[in-house]
Structure formats: C-alpha cells, structure tokens
Amino acid sequence: MTSFSTTPKANSQDNTEELRTSRTCRNSYCRLGVLPLEYFSNNSVFVCCRYVMERRWFEQWKEFVENGDQNSSSFPGQIDNSELFEDLDSYHLKERLVENEDFVLVPAEAWHKLLAWYGIVDGQPPLERKVVDLPSTLKVEVYPVEIFLCLHSNMENVITAQFSRADTIREFGFSVPPGSECRLWMKSSDSSCERLRNVHMSVLDACLSSGMTVIMETRNADGTWPSSRPQIMNSVEDQDSYRGQPGVCGLTNLGNTCFMNSALQCLSNTPPLTEYFLRSSYLEELNFTNPLGMKGEIAEAYADVIKQMWSGRHYSVVPRVFKTKVGHFASQFLGYQQHDSQELLSFLLDGLHEDLNRVKNKEYIELRDAEGRPDQEVAEEAWRNHRRRNDSVIVDTFHGLFKSTLVCPECHKVSVTFDPFCYLSVPLPVSKERVMEVFFVSLDPYAKPVQHRVVVPKAGKVSDLCSALSEMTNVPPSQMVVADVFNHRFYKIYNADESLSCILDRDDIFVYELSVQKEEQEEHVLLALYLRERSHYRDYGSGSSSYGTSLFGHPLLLSVPRSSCSHEELYNLFLQRLARYVRPPDPSEELEEEEEEEDEDEEELYKTQTNGISDGILLSLIMEYKQEEACSPSPPANEQPAKRRACRKRRKTLFTIQAVNSNGTTERGSFNTNCSTFLSAAQPYVAIDWDPEMKKRFYNENEAEKYMKHSSMEVPQQQTTVQLQECIELFTTVETLEEENPWYCPVCKKHQLATKKLDLWSLPEVLIIHLKRFSYTKFTREKLDSIVEFPLRYAHSRLSFLPQEEPPSRYDLIAVSNHYGGLRDGHYTSYARNKDNGQWYYFDDSKVTYASEDQIVTNAAYVLFYHRQDKLRKPTLPSPITSPASSTEPASDITSCNDDDAELGATSYLTMETD
C-alpha cells in the first residue's frame, strides 16, 4: 500500500513547490472530465487513454486543493474507487454508471500525478480505459467488451476476456494449428449464431457486445465442418425450417439496444410504411445524391430488417447491420449505452425521408407571412411549398401541419405561419409539489429514527423540507440539519438555503434534531460523528491509520458547546447519545488494560515498531501516554519501581476518539492533542473507534438498525392520472417565448418576447404522439410516471382540437413504445397490433407474447402510434386468439401471456368505442 507520505505537505520544504504547482494547475485539473482530446499530443487509439475515478473522491480532492491544508477535514486520503465496484473480490464495475454522477475521467498525466501524491487503496486496480477513435467522434471506453471464447471441440472450457472496441477479431488470441482451416462464429444471448467472416473487422464494426460467445471451429479431416452436425449451431438451421405469423418476430438485444428494438417494432407494425418496403417500392425511389441523406444505406438496412421480420421464418432477427449503419451516420448511437427510443425514431424517420426523397434537386423557396390572408389559402401554400422540397413515403404517411401564431407584445403585430411536423411531442402536466421520504433523528437518545413522508414545493429549498417536517414533529426548523447519508458516512450536509432539486429520490436523507442554543451560552460546534471498527492488528506501515478501520452504523450530527469539547466530556456525550444501543459496562466488569512498555523503553519501542520512520499518528499516541502518566502523582523514590508497575494497568474505555476527514478514512491526529485545531474547521468530523471485542460486548447492532414509520408512510401515494386530451391542450396553450429564443418583429424592427400559440391544422395518416415524460428544468430532472389515459380509438368527442370547419379525424391505436425505469436506467418494450390478423402482441427484445387491449394503457407508455380509420384495412387473417387466457395452442414462436407479463400492463381506463 502506498502511504500518505508521498502527498505534498504545506509544511514540507521539499514539497512546497510541488504543492504550488498543483494549485496552479487547479483550473485545469478541476476540468479533467471535460478536457478536449486535442489536449494530447498524440490521439492514437493505442496511446491515448484515460482513468476512471470515483466522483466523490475527486470532488473532495478539488475542495482540498481549493481551500484545504494538511489539517483540514477536506483532505481526501488515498484514491478510493470502492463505490464503483460490484464487489471488492473481482473488482467488476457496477452496471449503468453515469459520468459526472458516479465517476469522472482524467487524463493519464493527471492520474499518475494524483497517484504519486495520494496513493490508492490497497488491492484496487487502476481503471485505465482507452480512447477509441470512432466515426466522427472520440470516446472513452468505460466498459470494455467482455466476450467468452471457446473451441467448438471443447465447449465447456470457456475463457472470459475483455477487449477494446477498436481491437480486431484476429486479436482474440485463438491458437490455430499449422495447416488447419478455421472459422469463427458469434453466439448471442438468445442462442442465435452468425458467422464472423472478416477477422480484420473491429469489435465495434462486428457489433460484438458483452456476454456474447465467440466460437472457433476447425475443419475435420474428412473436409466437413463440426457445425454441420446438430450441435450448438442448430439455431440457424432451425430458423430456416420455422414458419410463423409474419411480423410476429422478436429483435435480439445487442447490448442496451432495447430502445432501438422498441422503435423498430412500432414502425414495423405501421401498415403503409411496412407494405411500401415489402413491395420493394423503395428500390425505385432510393436517393443516392441527396447531401442530407445517407446514400440510401439507412433505407436499405431498414428494408432488410423489415423483410426478415415479415418473412415468417424467424423467431427473432439480429439487427446487427442496421445498428452498425445507425451508429455510422449518427455518432450519438455508437456503442452500447442506453438511449431514447423517441430520439432513435426521430433520426430514423428523418433518415428514411432523405434517403427516399423523390425530389432530387431542391429549389429555393421564400416563405411568406399570412399578411391577413385566409388561413386555408396560407395553409395550402405552405403544404405545396413543403412538398416541392420534400416528397417521400415518410411525408405521405407521417407529416401534418401546425398553425403557428405569434403576437408582438408591443405593437400587437400578428404573424401566422404553417409549419410541417412529423410527430407531436406533448407535455404532461407537471405537479408543483414533491413527495420526499426522510428519516428524523430525535435529540432523545432512546428514540428510534422515524421515517416520514412529507410534501414539499418542487422548486423549494431545504428550509421548506424542515418546515414541513416541523409540522409533524413539533421541532422548530431552526433546530434541524439535513444530511445525505451514504455508506455509513455523510455524503453531504445541506445548508438551509440550498435547493431541494439537488436531493434525488434515491438519496437516503436524514434530518437531525439539534440541542437548543441559549443566548447566554457560547458558540456551538456542529460535530459530525462516525462509527468505526478497528481490525485486530495495528497497521504501522499505513499512513492512513494506526489501525485498519471500517465504517459501520449510522453517523450522527451533534451540536456541542465549544467549551465542552474536551476528550472526557465528548466521551460522556457520545455515550449518552448512543445509549439506546450501547450498553454501559457494569461495575463488576473489569475494563483494564496493560501499558505496553515502561517510560525508559518508549523511544526504543517507537523505533522498533516504525523502523525509525517518523509518523505523526504514532507520535500523538506517545504524547497521549506521557500526558496520562504526568497526571498521576509521583511516588517516593524508594517506592518508584513498585508504583511504576502498578501504573501499567489503567481503565479501558469502550472506544477511542479520533479527528478524521469528511470521508472518515484518514485520521487528522489525536483529538486529545489537536482539539482546538480541528474545532476551528468549518465542519469538524470525528470518529469513535471500537475494538472488535468491545463492540461485540457492548454494541447492539440489531437495536441500532431499528427505526419506526410515521403514520404518513401508511398513506398510499396516489398515482397521478391525466387524459391525453389534457396533454394536447397543454401543447396548444399560449406561451411567452424565452429570452434565449426571441422573435424578430418586422414592425418594431427588434427582437421581442412574443406570445406563441400552436394549433393542429391538418393531421397525417399515421399520427405519432410523444409523451414528454422526461422533465428537465432549471430546478429538477425527473421522469414523470403519471398514467396518461389514451383511447384505443379516437371518437368525435375525443379529437376536438382541429379547426371547427374541418370534420374531426378518427384514429385507431396501432402501437405503443414503453419505457420502464428512471432517468439513469430503464428498459424499453412495445405493444403492437399486427396488420394481418389484428391481434395485439407484446414485444420485449427477442421475446414475443400475446397481449390484450386492457394491458396497453400503463404509466410506461412513451410513444403512441395512431392510424387514421379511413385508411385502415380489415385484417386478412382471423385473430388466433380472443384473449391471452384462452390461448390453448399458441404459435411456436410465442407463449401465452403469463402472470409476469400481465403485471407489465394495467386495467384499461376507458370504455371502448365501436365504429
């Protein structure tokens, strides 16, 4: 283990210049996670790399460099990435870590500097990651691809290996016998296999993802291949003989590609678009010269996927080529990170339109304002102009017209324009309140923590949380301190004026009651208290502690008078605060320990145990020993030896007190000797260290973990429900333009914050409605889980937002893209109605099950697809089932809907309307 002795110290003459340099470079190092890659002299994939660091440690280091010194509580201690690992045995990274939330990326130069200064926790590996040169961008590989390698002749001997996406397949390291002919197969999680024909392809281009298996087979002496026998490759042969319902086909998840699969299933079940590709009409309309297009490659790749899905010959299709094409033309979809199905859908519709645009040479068209002309005339002119530059199957199927009305607040000039749209992104009504769950820790040491559920303003402050909790506890808000507790330590202690938006729903929030400060009393100190358990051995080689320690239990916040911060007074105070789960020793219990050596052997002992190396922590322990001895009365000279031997026994305390940094990992010295220094810090932290035997005898872990639930926790949280019509009306509400996007008034001759109103003028054959569940404001980031009651059939009364003189259109729902989960992670699925038999199906990557109409309306609905009824054709095949429960002989590629699938749905919230 690298000790802290290599850290630059402010009081060290040799390291003063180095520390000054680190402070000078502070402005650069504090932006390590966002430095441009051009910062390096060599951007080669194999030379340029970065290191992954836990964000909490990195933030503490920045605070230390900005304001701290060697004795400050912000001293970060050794580099510690423990929170990034699933376990500390394999050091395997947790899934779905988010940059700048969980970790930061630092250049190699900075990493080696920090490593030399602070060291790294013993046993933890440096997390070095390559910077990969991807098409049109450079990205850091936080998660290398983990692939299983095996031989066809020995399938049980599987080797797990990690590769960069820039590595080629030939670098997998298979040993090929001389003169042998070999070939490679890749096997996905759904057991489908594909041939890897080009060993010079990169892992990225081959779309290999973690969890896949690469199998090498060698040709037999008789000239045959082992895979020709019915073994592991039979999944390919089985699909050749499979016959099922066209369109009822899963899509293999290539690695976090459920967002893509969900969007593809919805488009696949859009009849006019699918029939256009199945008839191969696209071949005559491919536009290879459109500078805004993708040379027809996106259209061709999409056509291949659709034809496979509707061939009726596949359980599941592997959209590998399509994924590669999408990543090539849209770098944001490169790699295997989770993305948004609506964003993929938007890119795909635009890409298909440009690849299939029948207009080869787009003419310049000057747009005109309405200038008082009738809306009908202006709308027809706008649509003609749009079609003169944009004419494709996408426009035919998905494009409609907005009516946009702008009014100048100064001269009241009215500007009316008509703009095309491909889909509607409608907002959900956002509540101005927020429900938070917090634990209240009373000042009464015998009271268990109480979990409360409080309602606070969404854009409120921490003081609002205290006020809401005060009404339930009758404790004044001024006597409360709010803290985020994570992994037995304080992740953050909040100020009363901080915004509640910085507190996430997943955070463990504790609110501590503090003692009353009377006017006549002197200033109080807010003391943060950690509990630590010592190992049985002393670690004299470590600079972090004289003992190996680990945090446990819940930390505490205490308000202590500055005059009452002596070692003895704090010891008694801590015993009192822990009285509920710490048993004081009985008078009959002997708690004595022997001193290690006599006074004259002190120096020799110190040298022996430290190899003569100076150590501030050991020195403080010796000073403490001297002070204790000095407090004892000196015996007469003739009784000195006997008395000295008697003094070698002393009363043993339950725990010792140490001043520590804010992480509780690094000691700042003995609290006895440095009391005034540590109490002068903005936020002092102390730890009480327990010997394992003492903790076992006097600390009740079961009692310490107990808590109570307030009656507010028993009140069920009501699920917010809104109507789709409300979302559309909110979308068409008058709004004032933001300062960042003003409108230039042609009359006032200046930019104005005009009012704007959108109306739906004409609707397309297929109407796509995107529910904006992900809310991003100045104060909050959240996913809205409200249930949107959307009808499966739009009747006259359901669609009243068109101009009065136009008859309302009537639509049927044909597909839904679902999103389950939160902001940081989640899973996409889809419901879709097969155009041939009218049956609803539930698509979950490669798995397909029957679905019923009462399952479709859920709080996971994200993108809705409606088909205009006058364009619908009746199913050509009878529905195979009437309900999931009645399915007795389902098709071989799907199973009837089970209880798990039913939980994904919800009871329908509307009465079905028949035509």
PDB file of N, CA and C in Angstrom, residues 18 21 80 119 138 182 233 242 253 270 306-307 384 415 487 504 526 550 584 605 627 652 657 705 745 815 904:
ATOM      1  N   GLU A  18       5.987  21.698  -5.327  1.00  0.00           N
ATOM      2  CA  GLU A  18       5.073  20.762  -5.969  1.00  0.00           C
ATOM      3  C   GLU A  18       3.621  21.090  -5.623  1.00  0.00           C
ATOM      4  N   THR A  21       2.571  24.039  -7.546  1.00  0.00           N
ATOM      5  CA  THR A  21       2.272  23.648  -8.926  1.00  0.00           C
ATOM      6  C   THR A  21       0.880  23.048  -9.032  1.00  0.00           C
ATOM      7  N   ASP A  80      -9.847   6.176  -3.707  1.00  0.00           N
ATOM      8  CA  ASP A  80     -10.724   5.063  -3.338  1.00  0.00           C
ATOM      9  C   ASP A  80     -11.880   4.968  -4.331  1.00  0.00           C
ATOM     10  N   GLY A 119      -1.611   8.031  -3.440  1.00  0.00           N
ATOM     11  CA  GLY A 119      -1.666   6.581  -3.399  1.00  0.00           C
ATOM     12  C   GLY A 119      -3.077   6.082  -3.669  1.00  0.00           C
ATOM     13  N   LEU A 138     -14.531  10.824 -30.796  1.00  0.00           N
ATOM     14  CA  LEU A 138     -13.619  10.058 -29.944  1.00  0.00           C
ATOM     15  C   LEU A 138     -14.327   9.817 -28.616  1.00  0.00           C
ATOM     16  N   CYS A 182      -9.797 -22.779 -40.301  1.00  0.00           N
ATOM     17  CA  CYS A 182     -10.693 -22.462 -39.188  1.00  0.00           C
ATOM     18  C   CYS A 182     -11.681 -21.384 -39.595  1.00  0.00           C
ATOM     19  N   MET A 233     -24.757 -25.025 -33.299  1.00  0.00           N
ATOM     20  CA  MET A 233     -25.120 -24.133 -34.393  1.00  0.00           C
ATOM     21  C   MET A 233     -26.530 -24.399 -34.922  1.00  0.00           C
ATOM     22  N   TYR A 242     -38.437 -22.852 -39.721  1.00  0.00           N
ATOM     23  CA  TYR A 242     -39.527 -22.303 -38.918  1.00  0.00           C
ATOM     24  C   TYR A 242     -40.530 -21.569 -39.807  1.00  0.00           C
ATOM     25  N   ASN A 253     -31.425  -8.250 -28.517  1.00  0.00           N
ATOM     26  CA  ASN A 253     -30.772  -7.131 -27.846  1.00  0.00           C
ATOM     27  C   ASN A 253     -29.263  -7.284 -28.004  1.00  0.00           C
ATOM     28  N   THR A 270     -46.531  -0.414 -38.554  1.00  0.00           N
ATOM     29  CA  THR A 270     -47.217   0.703 -39.201  1.00  0.00           C
ATOM     30  C   THR A 270     -47.505   0.274 -40.638  1.00  0.00           C
ATOM     31  N   ILE A 306     -36.991  -5.273 -42.003  1.00  0.00           N
ATOM     32  CA  ILE A 306     -38.435  -5.449 -42.175  1.00  0.00           C
ATOM     33  C   ILE A 306     -38.737  -6.729 -42.956  1.00  0.00           C
ATOM     34  N   LYS A 307     -37.996  -6.984 -44.007  1.00  0.00           N
ATOM     35  CA  LYS A 307     -38.250  -8.189 -44.807  1.00  0.00           C
ATOM     36  C   LYS A 307     -37.990  -9.460 -44.007  1.00  0.00           C
ATOM     37  N   ARG A 384     -47.896  23.084 -50.245  1.00  0.00           N
ATOM     38  CA  ARG A 384     -47.333  22.944 -51.599  1.00  0.00           C
ATOM     39  C   ARG A 384     -45.831  23.215 -51.574  1.00  0.00           C
ATOM     40  N   SER A 415     -48.438  37.413 -36.499  1.00  0.00           N
ATOM     41  CA  SER A 415     -47.775  36.668 -37.573  1.00  0.00           C
ATOM     42  C   SER A 415     -48.278  35.234 -37.553  1.00  0.00           C
ATOM     43  N   ASN A 487     -23.380   5.025   2.661  1.00  0.00           N
ATOM     44  CA  ASN A 487     -22.293   4.116   3.006  1.00  0.00           C
ATOM     45  C   ASN A 487     -21.674   4.473   4.369  1.00  0.00           C
ATOM     46  N   LEU A 504     -31.960  13.795  -4.692  1.00  0.00           N
ATOM     47  CA  LEU A 504     -32.643  12.844  -5.559  1.00  0.00           C
ATOM     48  C   LEU A 504     -33.543  11.935  -4.730  1.00  0.00           C
ATOM     49  N   LEU A 526     -21.062  22.263  15.324  1.00  0.00           N
ATOM     50  CA  LEU A 526     -21.786  21.145  14.722  1.00  0.00           C
ATOM     51  C   LEU A 526     -20.783  20.035  14.428  1.00  0.00           C
ATOM     52  N   SER A 550     -12.945   0.232   9.568  1.00  0.00           N
ATOM     53  CA  SER A 550     -14.053   0.208   8.615  1.00  0.00           C
ATOM     54  C   SER A 550     -15.253   0.874   9.263  1.00  0.00           C
ATOM     55  N   PRO A 584     -23.671   0.399  28.768  1.00  0.00           N
ATOM     56  CA  PRO A 584     -22.520   0.794  29.600  1.00  0.00           C
ATOM     57  C   PRO A 584     -22.035  -0.402  30.410  1.00  0.00           C
ATOM     58  N   LEU A 605      10.858   1.399  21.748  1.00  0.00           N
ATOM     59  CA  LEU A 605       9.647   0.775  21.206  1.00  0.00           C
ATOM     60  C   LEU A 605       9.202   1.469  19.939  1.00  0.00           C
ATOM     61  N   GLN A 627       1.035  12.268  28.692  1.00  0.00           N
ATOM     62  CA  GLN A 627       0.125  13.126  29.440  1.00  0.00           C
ATOM     63  C   GLN A 627      -0.597  12.346  30.533  1.00  0.00           C
ATOM     64  N   LYS A 652      -9.907   0.907  30.849  1.00  0.00           N
ATOM     65  CA  LYS A 652     -10.040   0.823  29.396  1.00  0.00           C
ATOM     66  C   LYS A 652     -11.395   1.397  28.973  1.00  0.00           C
ATOM     67  N   ILE A 657     -11.431   8.217  20.512  1.00  0.00           N
ATOM     68  CA  ILE A 657     -11.924   9.308  19.666  1.00  0.00           C
ATOM     69  C   ILE A 657     -10.782   9.810  18.791  1.00  0.00           C
ATOM     70  N   GLU A 705     -30.076  -0.636  14.199  1.00  0.00           N
ATOM     71  CA  GLU A 705     -30.660  -0.552  12.860  1.00  0.00           C
ATOM     72  C   GLU A 705     -32.173  -0.349  12.883  1.00  0.00           C
ATOM     73  N   CYS A 745     -39.664  41.129 -34.625  1.00  0.00           N
ATOM     74  CA  CYS A 745     -40.902  41.738 -35.110  1.00  0.00           C
ATOM     75  C   CYS A 745     -40.584  42.634 -36.309  1.00  0.00           C
ATOM     76  N   ALA A 815     -49.781   0.981 -32.114  1.00  0.00           N
ATOM     77  CA  ALA A 815     -48.517   0.605 -31.465  1.00  0.00           C
ATOM     78  C   ALA A 815     -48.205   1.572 -30.322  1.00  0.00           C
ATOM     79  N   LEU A 904     -46.983  -6.163 -16.254  1.00  0.00           N
ATOM     80  CA  LEU A 904     -46.478  -5.026 -17.001  1.00  0.00           C
ATOM     81  C   LEU A 904     -47.606  -4.142 -17.497  1.00  0.00           C
TER      82      LEU A 904
END
